[in-house]
Short mmCIF file of C-alpha atoms in Angstrom, two decimals:
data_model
loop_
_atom_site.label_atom_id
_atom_site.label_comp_id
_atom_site.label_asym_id
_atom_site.label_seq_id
_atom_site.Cartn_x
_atom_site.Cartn_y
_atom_site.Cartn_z
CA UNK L 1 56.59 -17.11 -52.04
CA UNK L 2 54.94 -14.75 -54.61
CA UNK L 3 51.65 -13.64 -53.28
CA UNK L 4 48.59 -14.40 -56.12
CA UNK L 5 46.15 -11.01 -56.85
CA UNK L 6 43.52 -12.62 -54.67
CA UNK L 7 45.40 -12.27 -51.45
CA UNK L 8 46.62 -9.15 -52.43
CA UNK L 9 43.14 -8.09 -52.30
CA UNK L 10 42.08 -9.64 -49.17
CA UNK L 11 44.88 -8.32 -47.54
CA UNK L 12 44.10 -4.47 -48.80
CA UNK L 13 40.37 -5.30 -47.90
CA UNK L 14 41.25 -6.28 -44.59
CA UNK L 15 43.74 -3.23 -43.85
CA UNK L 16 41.49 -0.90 -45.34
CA UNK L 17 38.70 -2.65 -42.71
CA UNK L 18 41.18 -2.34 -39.61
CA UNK L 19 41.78 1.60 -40.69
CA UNK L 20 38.44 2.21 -41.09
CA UNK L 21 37.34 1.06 -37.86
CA UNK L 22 40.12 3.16 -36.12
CA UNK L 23 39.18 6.21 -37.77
CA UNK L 24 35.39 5.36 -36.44
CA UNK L 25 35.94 4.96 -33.28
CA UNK L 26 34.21 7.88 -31.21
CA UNK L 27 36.57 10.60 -29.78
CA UNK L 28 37.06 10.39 -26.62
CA UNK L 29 34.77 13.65 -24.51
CA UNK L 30 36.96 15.30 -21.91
CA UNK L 31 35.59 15.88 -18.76
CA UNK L 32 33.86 19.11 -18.17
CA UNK L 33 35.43 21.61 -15.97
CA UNK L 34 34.01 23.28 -13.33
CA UNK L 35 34.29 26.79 -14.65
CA UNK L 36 32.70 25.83 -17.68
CA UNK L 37 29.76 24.30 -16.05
CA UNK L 38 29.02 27.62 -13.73
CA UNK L 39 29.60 29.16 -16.90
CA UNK L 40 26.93 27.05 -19.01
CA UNK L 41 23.62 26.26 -16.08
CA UNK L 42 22.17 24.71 -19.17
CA UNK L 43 25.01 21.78 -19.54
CA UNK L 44 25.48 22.14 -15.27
CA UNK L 45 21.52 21.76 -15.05
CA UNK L 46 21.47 18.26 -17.82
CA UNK L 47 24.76 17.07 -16.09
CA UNK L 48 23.21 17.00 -12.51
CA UNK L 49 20.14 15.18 -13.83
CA UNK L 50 21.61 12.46 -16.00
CA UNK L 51 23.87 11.84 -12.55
CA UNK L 52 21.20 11.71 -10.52
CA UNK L 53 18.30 9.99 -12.61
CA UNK L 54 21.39 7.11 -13.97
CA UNK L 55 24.49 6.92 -12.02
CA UNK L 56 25.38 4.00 -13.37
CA UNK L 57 24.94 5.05 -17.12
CA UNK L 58 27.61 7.69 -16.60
CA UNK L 59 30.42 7.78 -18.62
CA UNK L 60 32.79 9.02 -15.95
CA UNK L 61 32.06 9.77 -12.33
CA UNK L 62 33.95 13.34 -12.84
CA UNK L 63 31.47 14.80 -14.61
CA UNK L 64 29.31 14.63 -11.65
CA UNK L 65 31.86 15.46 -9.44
CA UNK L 66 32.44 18.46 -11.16
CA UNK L 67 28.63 19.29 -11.66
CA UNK L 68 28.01 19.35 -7.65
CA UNK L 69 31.60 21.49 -7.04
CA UNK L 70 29.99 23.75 -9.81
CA UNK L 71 26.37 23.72 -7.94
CA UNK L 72 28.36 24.57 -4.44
CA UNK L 73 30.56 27.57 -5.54
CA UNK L 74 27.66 29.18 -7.37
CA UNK L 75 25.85 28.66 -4.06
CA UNK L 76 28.40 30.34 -2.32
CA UNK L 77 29.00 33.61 -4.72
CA UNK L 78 25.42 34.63 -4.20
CA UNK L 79 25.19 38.36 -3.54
CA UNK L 80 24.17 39.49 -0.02
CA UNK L 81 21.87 42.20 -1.13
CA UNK L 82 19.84 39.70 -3.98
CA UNK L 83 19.55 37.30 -0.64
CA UNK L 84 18.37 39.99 1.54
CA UNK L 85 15.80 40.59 -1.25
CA UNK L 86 14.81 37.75 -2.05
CA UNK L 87 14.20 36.61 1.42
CA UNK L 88 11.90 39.89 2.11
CA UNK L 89 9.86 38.98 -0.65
CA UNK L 90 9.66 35.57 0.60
CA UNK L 91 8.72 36.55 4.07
CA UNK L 92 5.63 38.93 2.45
CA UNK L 93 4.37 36.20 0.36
CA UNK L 94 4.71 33.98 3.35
CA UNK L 95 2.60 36.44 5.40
CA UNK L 96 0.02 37.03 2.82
CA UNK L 97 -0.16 33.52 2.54
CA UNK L 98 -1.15 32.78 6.61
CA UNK L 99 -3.38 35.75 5.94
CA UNK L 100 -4.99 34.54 3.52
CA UNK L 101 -5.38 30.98 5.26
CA UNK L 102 -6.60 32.97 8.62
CA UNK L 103 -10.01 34.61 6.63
CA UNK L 104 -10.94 31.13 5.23
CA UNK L 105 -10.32 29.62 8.60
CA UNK L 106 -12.41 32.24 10.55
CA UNK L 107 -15.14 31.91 7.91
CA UNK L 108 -15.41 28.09 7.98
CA UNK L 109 -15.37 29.15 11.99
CA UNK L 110 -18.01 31.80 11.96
CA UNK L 111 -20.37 29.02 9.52
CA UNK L 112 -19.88 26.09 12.22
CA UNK L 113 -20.87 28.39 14.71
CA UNK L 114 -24.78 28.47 15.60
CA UNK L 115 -26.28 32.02 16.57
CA UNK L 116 -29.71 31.20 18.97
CA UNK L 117 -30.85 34.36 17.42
CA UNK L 118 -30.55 33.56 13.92
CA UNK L 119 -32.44 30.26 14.31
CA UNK L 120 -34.98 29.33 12.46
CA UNK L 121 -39.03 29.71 14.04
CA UNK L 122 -41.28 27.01 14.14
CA UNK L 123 -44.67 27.04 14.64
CA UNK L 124 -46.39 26.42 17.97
CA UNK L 125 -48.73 24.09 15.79
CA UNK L 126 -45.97 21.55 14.33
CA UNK L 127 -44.81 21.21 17.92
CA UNK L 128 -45.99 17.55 19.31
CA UNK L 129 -47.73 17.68 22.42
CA UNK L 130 -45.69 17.73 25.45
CA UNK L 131 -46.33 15.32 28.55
CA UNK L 132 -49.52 13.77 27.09
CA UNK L 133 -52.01 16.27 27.69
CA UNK L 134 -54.38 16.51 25.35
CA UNK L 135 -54.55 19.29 22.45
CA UNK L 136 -57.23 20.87 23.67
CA UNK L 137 -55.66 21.86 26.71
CA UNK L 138 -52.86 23.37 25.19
CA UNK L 139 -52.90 27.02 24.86
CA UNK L 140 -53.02 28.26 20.51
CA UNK L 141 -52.26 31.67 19.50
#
């Protein structure tokens, strides 16, 4: 059966319409390895978030998986002597920090506190009259 020009046509349209929707289709993103997220903190740092803000909008759980082995071995290569350092100047800004909370403390302290000698004077005049004697009898400077 000899086909007509028509469904010769149709049949290239609709070949040319399978092909081109092959050749679309997205390449497929390997995975991430774990050297080349300690490598990049930039990708490690987006990787971690999109797994923890959307786990379920991940394209594959082995991107996270590989994100948090990445996170643990650069935890783990961290040099002794950076540590020690950093934890010095941790433990000075720590202790400037309580100092710094002691002096407010001790001020608020020293302005709750009331000093009999620093208390205000008032007058023997303003003074009401004590056990109902009378005014007169009461002594004036």
């Amino acid at each position: 059966m000899p086909y007509t020009t028509k469904q010769i046509v149709a049949i290239g349209w609709l070949c040319a319409a399978i092909l081109g929707s092959a050749a679309c289709a997205p390449k497929r993103i390997p995975p991430m390895t774990v050297t080349d997220l300690m490598e990049d903190r930039v990708t490690l740092d987006g990787v971690l978030m999109k797994c923890n803000e959307h786990p379920a909008k991940m394209r594959n759980d082995s991107d996270c998986l590989n994100a948090r082995i990445a996170i643990e071995r650069l935890a783990k290569d961290v040099d002794p002597a950076i540590e020690a350092k950093r934890n010095a100047e941790f433990e000075r800004s720590r202790e400037q920090l309580r100092l710094a909370q002691d002096k407010v403390r001790r001020e608020q302290e020293t302005k709750t506190k009331v000093d009999a000698y620093n208390l205000p004077l008032v007058p023997v005049d303003s003074l009401p009259p004590a056990g109902g004697a009378p005014e007169s009898a009461q002594l004036k400077p």
